[in-house]
Short mmCIF file of C-alpha atoms in Angstrom, two decimals:
data_model
loop_
_atom_site.label_atom_id
_atom_site.label_comp_id
_atom_site.label_asym_id
_atom_site.label_seq_id
_atom_site.Cartn_x
_atom_site.Cartn_y
_atom_site.Cartn_z
CA MET A 1 10.10 -112.49 87.03
CA SER A 2 8.42 -112.96 83.63
CA ARG A 3 9.79 -111.37 80.48
CA SER A 4 7.10 -108.79 80.24
CA SER A 5 7.81 -107.53 83.68
CA THR A 6 9.54 -104.41 82.26
CA HIS A 7 6.63 -103.42 80.36
CA HIS A 8 4.44 -103.82 83.42
CA ILE A 9 2.68 -100.50 84.16
CA SER A 10 1.75 -100.14 87.80
CA PRO A 11 -1.41 -98.10 88.70
CA LYS A 12 0.95 -95.56 90.32
CA ARG A 13 2.75 -95.20 87.01
CA SER A 14 -0.46 -94.82 85.02
CA ASP A 15 -1.69 -92.02 87.53
CA ALA A 16 1.56 -90.18 86.82
CA GLU A 17 1.14 -90.54 83.14
CA ARG A 18 -2.45 -89.33 83.28
CA ASN A 19 -1.56 -86.39 85.57
CA ARG A 20 1.25 -85.31 82.98
CA ALA A 21 -1.19 -85.52 80.12
CA GLN A 22 -3.85 -83.59 81.94
CA ILE A 23 -1.24 -80.87 82.64
CA LEU A 24 -0.12 -80.65 79.07
CA LYS A 25 -3.77 -80.65 77.78
CA ALA A 26 -4.76 -77.74 80.35
CA ALA A 27 -1.68 -75.81 79.32
CA ARG A 28 -2.31 -76.27 75.64
CA ALA A 29 -5.91 -74.94 76.07
CA ALA A 30 -4.62 -71.93 78.20
CA PHE A 31 -1.88 -70.91 75.73
CA ALA A 32 -4.40 -71.20 72.73
CA ASP A 33 -6.73 -68.77 74.49
CA PRO A 34 -5.56 -65.28 74.15
CA ASP A 35 -7.68 -64.34 77.30
CA ALA A 36 -6.56 -67.23 79.37
CA ASP A 37 -4.54 -67.02 82.56
CA VAL A 38 -1.41 -68.95 81.82
CA SER A 39 0.25 -69.03 85.29
CA MET A 40 1.50 -72.30 86.53
CA ALA A 41 -1.06 -72.02 89.43
CA GLU A 42 -4.08 -71.55 87.18
CA ILE A 43 -2.79 -74.45 84.90
CA ALA A 44 -2.45 -76.75 87.93
CA ARG A 45 -6.09 -75.82 88.70
CA GLN A 46 -7.38 -76.38 85.24
CA ALA A 47 -5.70 -79.69 85.09
CA GLY A 48 -7.16 -80.73 88.48
CA VAL A 49 -3.71 -81.35 90.07
CA GLY A 50 -1.93 -79.86 93.00
CA SER A 51 0.96 -77.62 92.77
CA ALA A 52 3.30 -80.43 93.98
CA THR A 53 2.29 -82.64 91.20
CA LEU A 54 2.69 -79.71 88.57
CA TYR A 55 6.27 -79.08 89.61
CA ARG A 56 7.13 -82.86 89.99
CA ASN A 57 6.38 -83.24 86.22
CA PHE A 58 7.73 -79.75 85.11
CA ALA A 59 10.36 -78.28 87.40
CA ASN A 60 9.65 -74.92 85.97
CA ARG A 61 7.82 -72.93 83.62
CA ARG A 62 10.32 -73.30 80.89
CA ASP A 63 10.20 -77.06 81.04
CA LEU A 64 6.51 -76.92 80.65
CA LEU A 65 6.87 -74.71 77.44
CA GLU A 66 9.48 -76.91 76.03
CA ALA A 67 7.17 -79.92 76.54
CA LEU A 68 4.35 -77.85 74.75
CA TYR A 69 6.66 -76.85 71.90
CA VAL A 70 7.90 -80.38 71.32
CA GLY A 71 4.37 -81.45 71.28
CA GLU A 72 3.60 -78.91 68.56
CA ILE A 73 6.47 -80.15 66.51
CA ASP A 74 5.36 -83.77 67.12
CA ALA A 75 2.00 -82.94 65.44
CA VAL A 76 3.49 -81.18 62.47
CA CYS A 77 5.80 -84.25 62.06
CA GLU A 78 2.92 -86.80 62.64
CA ALA A 79 0.90 -85.02 60.04
CA ALA A 80 3.54 -85.58 57.41
CA LYS A 81 2.67 -89.28 57.78
CA THR A 82 -1.12 -89.08 57.83
CA ILE A 83 -2.06 -86.00 55.63
CA GLU A 84 -4.10 -86.88 52.57
CA GLY A 85 -3.97 -85.51 49.12
CA THR A 86 -4.64 -86.45 45.52
CA GLY A 87 -1.09 -87.54 44.64
CA PRO A 88 2.29 -86.75 46.08
CA ALA A 89 2.36 -83.22 45.10
CA ALA A 90 -0.97 -82.58 46.70
CA VAL A 91 0.29 -84.38 49.86
CA LEU A 92 3.26 -82.14 50.04
CA GLU A 93 1.20 -79.00 49.63
CA ALA A 94 -1.33 -79.95 52.26
CA TRP A 95 1.53 -80.66 54.74
CA LEU A 96 3.24 -77.42 53.84
CA ARG A 97 -0.13 -75.67 54.55
CA ARG A 98 -0.28 -77.51 57.79
CA PHE A 99 3.22 -76.11 58.77
CA TYR A 100 2.15 -72.76 57.66
CA THR A 101 -0.83 -72.83 59.87
CA TYR A 102 1.31 -73.88 62.77
CA PHE A 103 3.59 -71.11 62.07
CA THR A 104 0.84 -68.36 61.78
CA SER A 105 -1.44 -69.42 64.53
CA LYS A 106 -0.88 -67.59 67.89
CA GLN A 107 2.53 -68.91 68.75
CA LEU A 108 2.51 -67.97 72.31
CA VAL A 109 4.48 -71.08 73.39
CA ALA A 110 7.34 -70.50 70.85
CA THR A 111 7.41 -66.85 71.46
CA GLU A 112 7.69 -66.99 75.33
CA LEU A 113 10.11 -70.01 74.88
CA LEU A 114 12.17 -67.78 72.48
CA ALA A 115 12.13 -64.85 74.91
CA SER A 116 13.35 -67.07 77.80
CA SER A 117 15.70 -69.67 76.24
CA GLY A 118 16.97 -67.56 73.05
CA PRO A 119 16.92 -68.51 69.43
CA ASP A 120 20.02 -70.61 69.74
CA ALA A 121 18.47 -73.07 72.45
CA PRO A 122 18.86 -76.73 71.18
CA VAL A 123 15.11 -77.26 71.34
CA PHE A 124 14.69 -74.97 68.27
CA GLY A 125 17.42 -76.50 66.27
CA ALA A 126 16.13 -80.01 67.14
CA GLY A 127 12.60 -79.05 66.12
CA TYR A 128 13.71 -77.64 62.72
CA SER A 129 15.72 -80.77 61.99
CA ARG A 130 12.84 -83.02 62.70
CA VAL A 131 10.38 -80.87 60.53
CA VAL A 132 13.08 -81.08 57.88
CA SER A 133 13.19 -84.88 58.17
CA ALA A 134 9.51 -85.10 58.13
CA GLY A 135 8.99 -83.19 54.98
CA GLN A 136 11.96 -84.67 53.15
CA PRO A 137 10.23 -88.13 51.96
CA LEU A 138 7.02 -85.98 50.90
CA LEU A 139 9.21 -83.86 48.58
CA GLU A 140 11.21 -86.73 47.26
CA ALA A 141 7.84 -88.67 46.57
CA ALA A 142 6.49 -85.66 44.70
CA ARG A 143 9.65 -85.22 42.78
CA GLU A 144 9.81 -88.96 41.88
CA SER A 145 6.37 -88.85 40.37
CA ARG A 146 7.58 -85.85 38.35
CA GLN A 147 4.85 -83.32 39.99
CA ILE A 148 7.30 -80.80 41.14
CA GLN A 149 9.40 -78.27 39.03
CA GLY A 150 12.68 -76.74 39.92
CA ASP A 151 15.27 -78.22 42.51
CA LEU A 152 14.50 -76.36 45.73
CA THR A 153 15.40 -78.52 48.68
CA ILE A 154 12.92 -79.07 51.44
CA GLU A 155 14.97 -76.53 53.66
CA GLN A 156 14.43 -73.84 50.91
CA ILE A 157 10.84 -74.65 50.65
CA LEU A 158 10.34 -74.60 54.34
CA ASP A 159 12.18 -71.25 54.70
CA MET A 160 10.01 -69.77 51.95
CA VAL A 161 6.99 -70.82 53.84
CA VAL A 162 8.10 -69.27 57.12
CA ALA A 163 9.13 -66.05 55.25
CA ILE A 164 5.65 -65.75 53.98
CA ALA A 165 4.13 -66.75 57.39
CA LYS A 166 6.08 -63.81 58.84
CA ILE A 167 4.84 -61.23 56.41
CA PRO A 168 2.86 -58.47 58.37
CA GLY A 169 -0.89 -58.28 57.83
CA ASP A 170 -3.70 -60.63 58.15
CA ASP A 171 -4.29 -63.94 56.64
CA ASP A 172 -6.41 -62.75 53.81
CA TYR A 173 -3.51 -60.64 52.78
CA ARG A 174 -0.85 -63.49 53.22
CA ALA A 175 -2.84 -66.35 51.89
CA PRO A 176 -2.74 -65.60 48.09
CA ILE A 177 1.18 -65.10 48.52
CA LEU A 178 1.41 -68.60 50.03
CA GLN A 179 -0.85 -69.92 47.23
CA ALA A 180 1.46 -68.56 44.61
CA ALA A 181 4.58 -69.68 46.27
CA LEU A 182 3.16 -73.02 46.41
CA GLU A 183 2.06 -73.12 42.70
CA ALA A 184 5.67 -72.24 41.80
CA ILE A 185 7.03 -75.51 42.99
CA ARG A 186 4.31 -77.62 41.59
CA LYS A 187 4.53 -78.46 37.88
CA PRO A 188 1.65 -76.89 36.02
CA THR A 189 -0.78 -79.63 34.99
CA ALA A 190 -1.35 -79.94 31.19
CA ALA A 191 -4.60 -78.02 30.23
CA MET B 1 13.81 -9.36 36.34
CA SER B 2 13.33 -11.78 33.51
CA ARG B 3 10.94 -14.72 33.72
CA SER B 4 13.93 -17.12 34.08
CA SER B 5 15.29 -15.28 36.95
CA THR B 6 13.98 -17.80 39.26
CA HIS B 7 15.76 -20.50 37.41
CA HIS B 8 19.06 -18.73 37.49
CA ILE B 9 21.79 -20.70 39.25
CA SER B 10 24.35 -18.43 40.80
CA PRO B 11 27.85 -19.64 41.03
CA LYS B 12 27.55 -19.88 44.67
CA ARG B 13 24.51 -21.81 44.55
CA SER B 14 26.27 -24.19 42.15
CA ASP B 15 29.39 -24.62 44.40
CA ALA B 16 26.77 -25.36 47.25
CA GLU B 17 25.31 -28.17 45.10
CA ARG B 18 28.57 -29.59 44.21
CA ASN B 19 29.59 -29.61 47.92
CA ARG B 20 26.35 -31.52 48.74
CA ALA B 21 26.84 -33.97 45.81
CA GLN B 22 30.34 -34.67 46.74
CA ILE B 23 29.44 -35.34 50.32
CA LEU B 24 26.71 -37.68 49.27
CA LYS B 25 28.94 -39.38 46.93
CA ALA B 26 31.73 -39.91 49.78
CA ALA B 27 29.19 -41.09 52.10
CA ARG B 28 27.69 -43.68 49.81
CA ALA B 29 31.05 -44.96 49.04
CA ALA B 30 32.02 -45.17 52.71
CA PHE B 31 28.63 -46.96 53.70
CA ALA B 32 29.31 -49.48 50.73
CA ASP B 33 32.61 -50.43 51.87
CA PRO B 34 32.43 -52.66 55.02
CA ASP B 35 35.92 -51.77 56.12
CA ALA B 36 35.38 -47.99 55.63
CA ASP B 37 35.32 -45.32 58.50
CA VAL B 38 31.81 -43.87 58.27
CA SER B 39 32.45 -41.14 60.76
CA MET B 40 31.16 -37.61 59.90
CA ALA B 41 34.82 -36.50 60.12
CA GLU B 42 36.08 -39.04 57.57
CA ILE B 43 33.12 -38.45 55.24
CA ALA B 44 33.95 -34.72 55.09
CA ARG B 45 37.62 -35.72 54.63
CA GLN B 46 36.84 -37.97 51.76
CA ALA B 47 34.39 -35.52 50.11
CA GLY B 48 37.15 -32.77 50.42
CA VAL B 49 34.88 -30.34 52.28
CA GLY B 50 35.44 -28.90 55.79
CA SER B 51 33.34 -29.87 58.77
CA ALA B 52 31.42 -26.73 58.74
CA THR B 53 30.36 -27.29 55.14
CA LEU B 54 29.33 -30.87 55.94
CA TYR B 55 27.14 -29.54 58.91
CA ARG B 56 25.49 -26.89 56.87
CA ASN B 57 24.36 -29.57 54.32
CA PHE B 58 23.44 -32.15 57.02
CA ALA B 59 22.78 -30.92 60.54
CA ASN B 60 23.46 -34.33 62.05
CA ARG B 61 24.34 -37.89 61.01
CA ARG B 62 20.63 -38.71 60.72
CA ASP B 63 19.86 -36.17 58.25
CA LEU B 64 22.85 -37.62 56.05
CA LEU B 65 21.50 -41.04 56.65
CA GLU B 66 18.06 -40.10 55.38
CA ALA B 67 19.42 -38.35 52.40
CA LEU B 68 21.32 -41.60 51.40
CA TYR B 69 18.32 -43.65 52.05
CA VAL B 70 16.00 -41.29 49.90
CA GLY B 71 18.79 -41.56 47.30
CA GLU B 72 18.69 -45.46 47.28
CA ILE B 73 14.88 -45.35 47.03
CA ASP B 74 15.29 -42.72 44.12
CA ALA B 75 17.36 -45.26 42.20
CA VAL B 76 14.87 -48.16 42.77
CA CYS B 77 12.02 -45.98 41.54
CA GLU B 78 14.10 -44.46 38.61
CA ALA B 79 15.03 -48.14 37.58
CA ALA B 80 11.27 -48.85 37.10
CA LYS B 81 11.29 -46.41 34.17
CA THR B 82 14.63 -47.39 32.60
CA ILE B 83 15.01 -51.24 32.92
CA GLU B 84 14.71 -53.29 30.06
CA GLY B 85 13.30 -56.78 29.21
CA THR B 86 11.71 -58.64 26.42
CA GLY B 87 8.17 -57.78 27.18
CA PRO B 88 6.20 -56.38 30.23
CA ALA B 89 6.46 -59.51 32.37
CA ALA B 90 10.30 -59.60 31.85
CA VAL B 91 10.51 -55.79 32.63
CA LEU B 92 8.50 -56.44 35.91
CA GLU B 93 10.75 -59.32 36.85
CA ALA B 94 13.84 -57.41 36.15
CA TRP B 95 12.73 -54.63 38.36
CA LEU B 96 11.76 -56.87 41.12
CA ARG B 97 15.36 -58.31 40.84
CA ARG B 98 16.64 -54.82 41.08
CA PHE B 99 14.46 -54.20 44.20
CA TYR B 100 15.75 -57.59 45.74
CA THR B 101 19.30 -56.62 45.07
CA TYR B 102 18.76 -53.39 46.99
CA PHE B 103 17.23 -55.27 49.73
CA THR B 104 19.99 -57.98 49.96
CA SER B 105 22.97 -55.52 49.46
CA LYS B 106 24.51 -54.50 52.76
CA GLN B 107 22.10 -52.24 54.06
CA LEU B 108 24.12 -50.27 56.40
CA VAL B 109 22.25 -46.99 55.80
CA ALA B 110 18.73 -48.33 56.39
CA THR B 111 19.86 -50.53 59.38
CA GLU B 112 21.49 -47.44 61.10
CA LEU B 113 18.49 -45.27 60.27
CA LEU B 114 16.14 -47.90 61.55
CA ALA B 115 18.16 -48.04 64.78
CA SER B 116 18.16 -44.18 65.10
CA SER B 117 14.65 -43.38 63.84
CA GLY B 118 12.59 -46.40 64.48
CA PRO B 119 10.59 -48.46 62.15
CA ASP B 120 7.61 -45.96 62.17
CA ALA B 121 9.72 -43.00 60.88
CA PRO B 122 7.82 -41.18 58.06
CA VAL B 123 10.89 -41.60 55.83
CA PHE B 124 10.34 -45.43 55.65
CA GLY B 125 6.53 -45.12 55.02
CA ALA B 126 7.31 -42.57 52.20
CA GLY B 127 10.03 -44.95 50.73
CA TYR B 128 7.62 -47.80 50.65
CA SER B 129 4.79 -45.74 49.14
CA ARG B 130 7.20 -44.56 46.36
CA VAL B 131 8.37 -47.96 45.60
CA VAL B 132 4.75 -49.18 45.38
CA SER B 133 3.81 -46.35 43.01
CA ALA B 134 6.92 -47.15 40.90
CA GLY B 135 6.00 -50.95 40.55
CA GLN B 136 2.35 -50.42 40.00
CA PRO B 137 2.38 -49.52 36.30
CA LEU B 138 4.96 -52.36 35.54
CA LEU B 139 2.68 -54.88 37.09
CA GLU B 140 -0.43 -53.36 35.20
CA ALA B 141 1.42 -53.56 31.91
CA ALA B 142 2.35 -57.04 32.43
CA ARG B 143 -1.26 -58.08 33.61
CA GLU B 144 -2.72 -56.19 30.70
CA SER B 145 -0.57 -58.10 28.06
CA ARG B 146 -1.73 -61.44 29.88
CA GLN B 147 1.93 -62.52 30.80
CA ILE B 148 0.95 -62.72 34.54
CA GLN B 149 -1.16 -65.29 36.47
CA GLY B 150 -2.99 -64.94 39.64
CA ASP B 151 -4.14 -61.51 41.25
CA LEU B 152 -1.45 -60.58 43.53
CA THR B 153 -1.23 -56.90 44.02
CA ILE B 154 1.97 -55.01 43.96
CA GLU B 155 2.13 -54.72 47.53
CA GLN B 156 1.90 -58.68 48.07
CA ILE B 157 4.45 -59.24 45.28
CA LEU B 158 6.85 -56.67 47.08
CA ASP B 159 6.19 -58.28 50.41
CA MET B 160 7.02 -61.70 49.06
CA VAL B 161 10.28 -60.38 47.55
CA VAL B 162 11.19 -58.68 50.85
CA ALA B 163 10.35 -61.84 52.80
CA ILE B 164 12.61 -64.01 50.62
CA ALA B 165 15.37 -61.37 50.81
CA LYS B 166 15.19 -61.58 54.64
CA ILE B 167 15.78 -65.51 54.60
CA PRO B 168 18.94 -66.14 56.48
CA GLY B 169 21.75 -67.82 54.41
CA ASP B 170 23.83 -66.75 51.50
CA ASP B 171 22.63 -65.69 48.10
CA ASP B 172 23.24 -69.04 46.44
CA TYR B 173 20.57 -70.27 48.96
CA ARG B 174 18.06 -67.67 48.58
CA ALA B 175 18.46 -66.97 44.80
CA PRO B 176 16.62 -70.16 43.63
CA ILE B 177 13.74 -69.33 46.16
CA LEU B 178 13.42 -65.79 44.55
CA GLN B 179 13.52 -67.59 41.16
CA ALA B 180 10.68 -69.93 42.16
CA ALA B 181 8.50 -67.01 43.52
CA LEU B 182 8.96 -64.77 40.39
CA GLU B 183 8.16 -67.74 38.15
CA ALA B 184 5.04 -68.25 40.23
CA ILE B 185 3.57 -64.88 39.17
CA ARG B 186 4.49 -65.28 35.55
CA LYS B 187 2.29 -67.19 33.32
CA PRO B 188 3.95 -70.19 31.96
CA THR B 189 4.78 -69.81 28.19
CA ALA B 190 3.20 -72.49 25.99
CA ALA B 191 5.76 -75.22 25.27
#
């Protein structure tokens, strides 16, 4: 009856949300651990929910994987708003490193989703668009403050970071390449 | 009988060498033309040799592909000795661009060889080692003349160039990324 009734959260709804959050948390932990069992049954067990509750939230494994992937993209986009640095170019660089870390960390979720949905699945295109939109203001701020050289677009910069993230070898080998690439877009500070 | 006898090239040997060269030339031209017929029969026809001569030189298609691939690597390595530039850093950069051009040009030969021989075929490892060896002196010269910043190895620089060459999109999109990466390793000249 009251105007706030649409915002009213019933105890039941709250339970449902908590269940969903627990499932995602358990699934994230499982996928982050290379030795973990990432079966649906084990994820339900770790989340402390029954199989029926799991499948009411995620009709199949791919739905769960998509939700995890979207959550990872959410975190990268959220970082664009919260990440800190001494000036706009440092903020951009810190965020690009955050994106690189996402891309070089064990990408079991994205890899399995890619295998089951294919590279043209809408979820990937949407994820890419959101990362581009999140990075765009950081690049603009750095460019406006004249701390950036060249005129690469955020798409070109992100593609360069992804390309470096994909170079075979360990991170000790790749990190200096990323470092060089990030220095390339930053204007050298006067000595 | 004379000491030079081992260097003596008989007319017959000379014919054989000419045939081989003509086959390779015809095959190179065929693989460079996206509309060309690259069948063994058509390559023999274009080279003006019979099928028996073709197969005496290259027992099968893969042997021919390997010879073409080795020839491409030869050209990249040879360029390291002949390419010009205003100073060691410019020479290194020009050669890296030459390598990039090889990598972004229609790589029908390498692609077909990869499909038939697999990525672990010795021919690829040998090719990579030769390119590394060819580039090493150019990087050392540029570093000795203090025109290079950072301490990337030639392997890291080549991997960066390859990673950029593999970025999807057309060359207008990729070229500025390569430009930025090459500038990253070159020490900024004093203004």
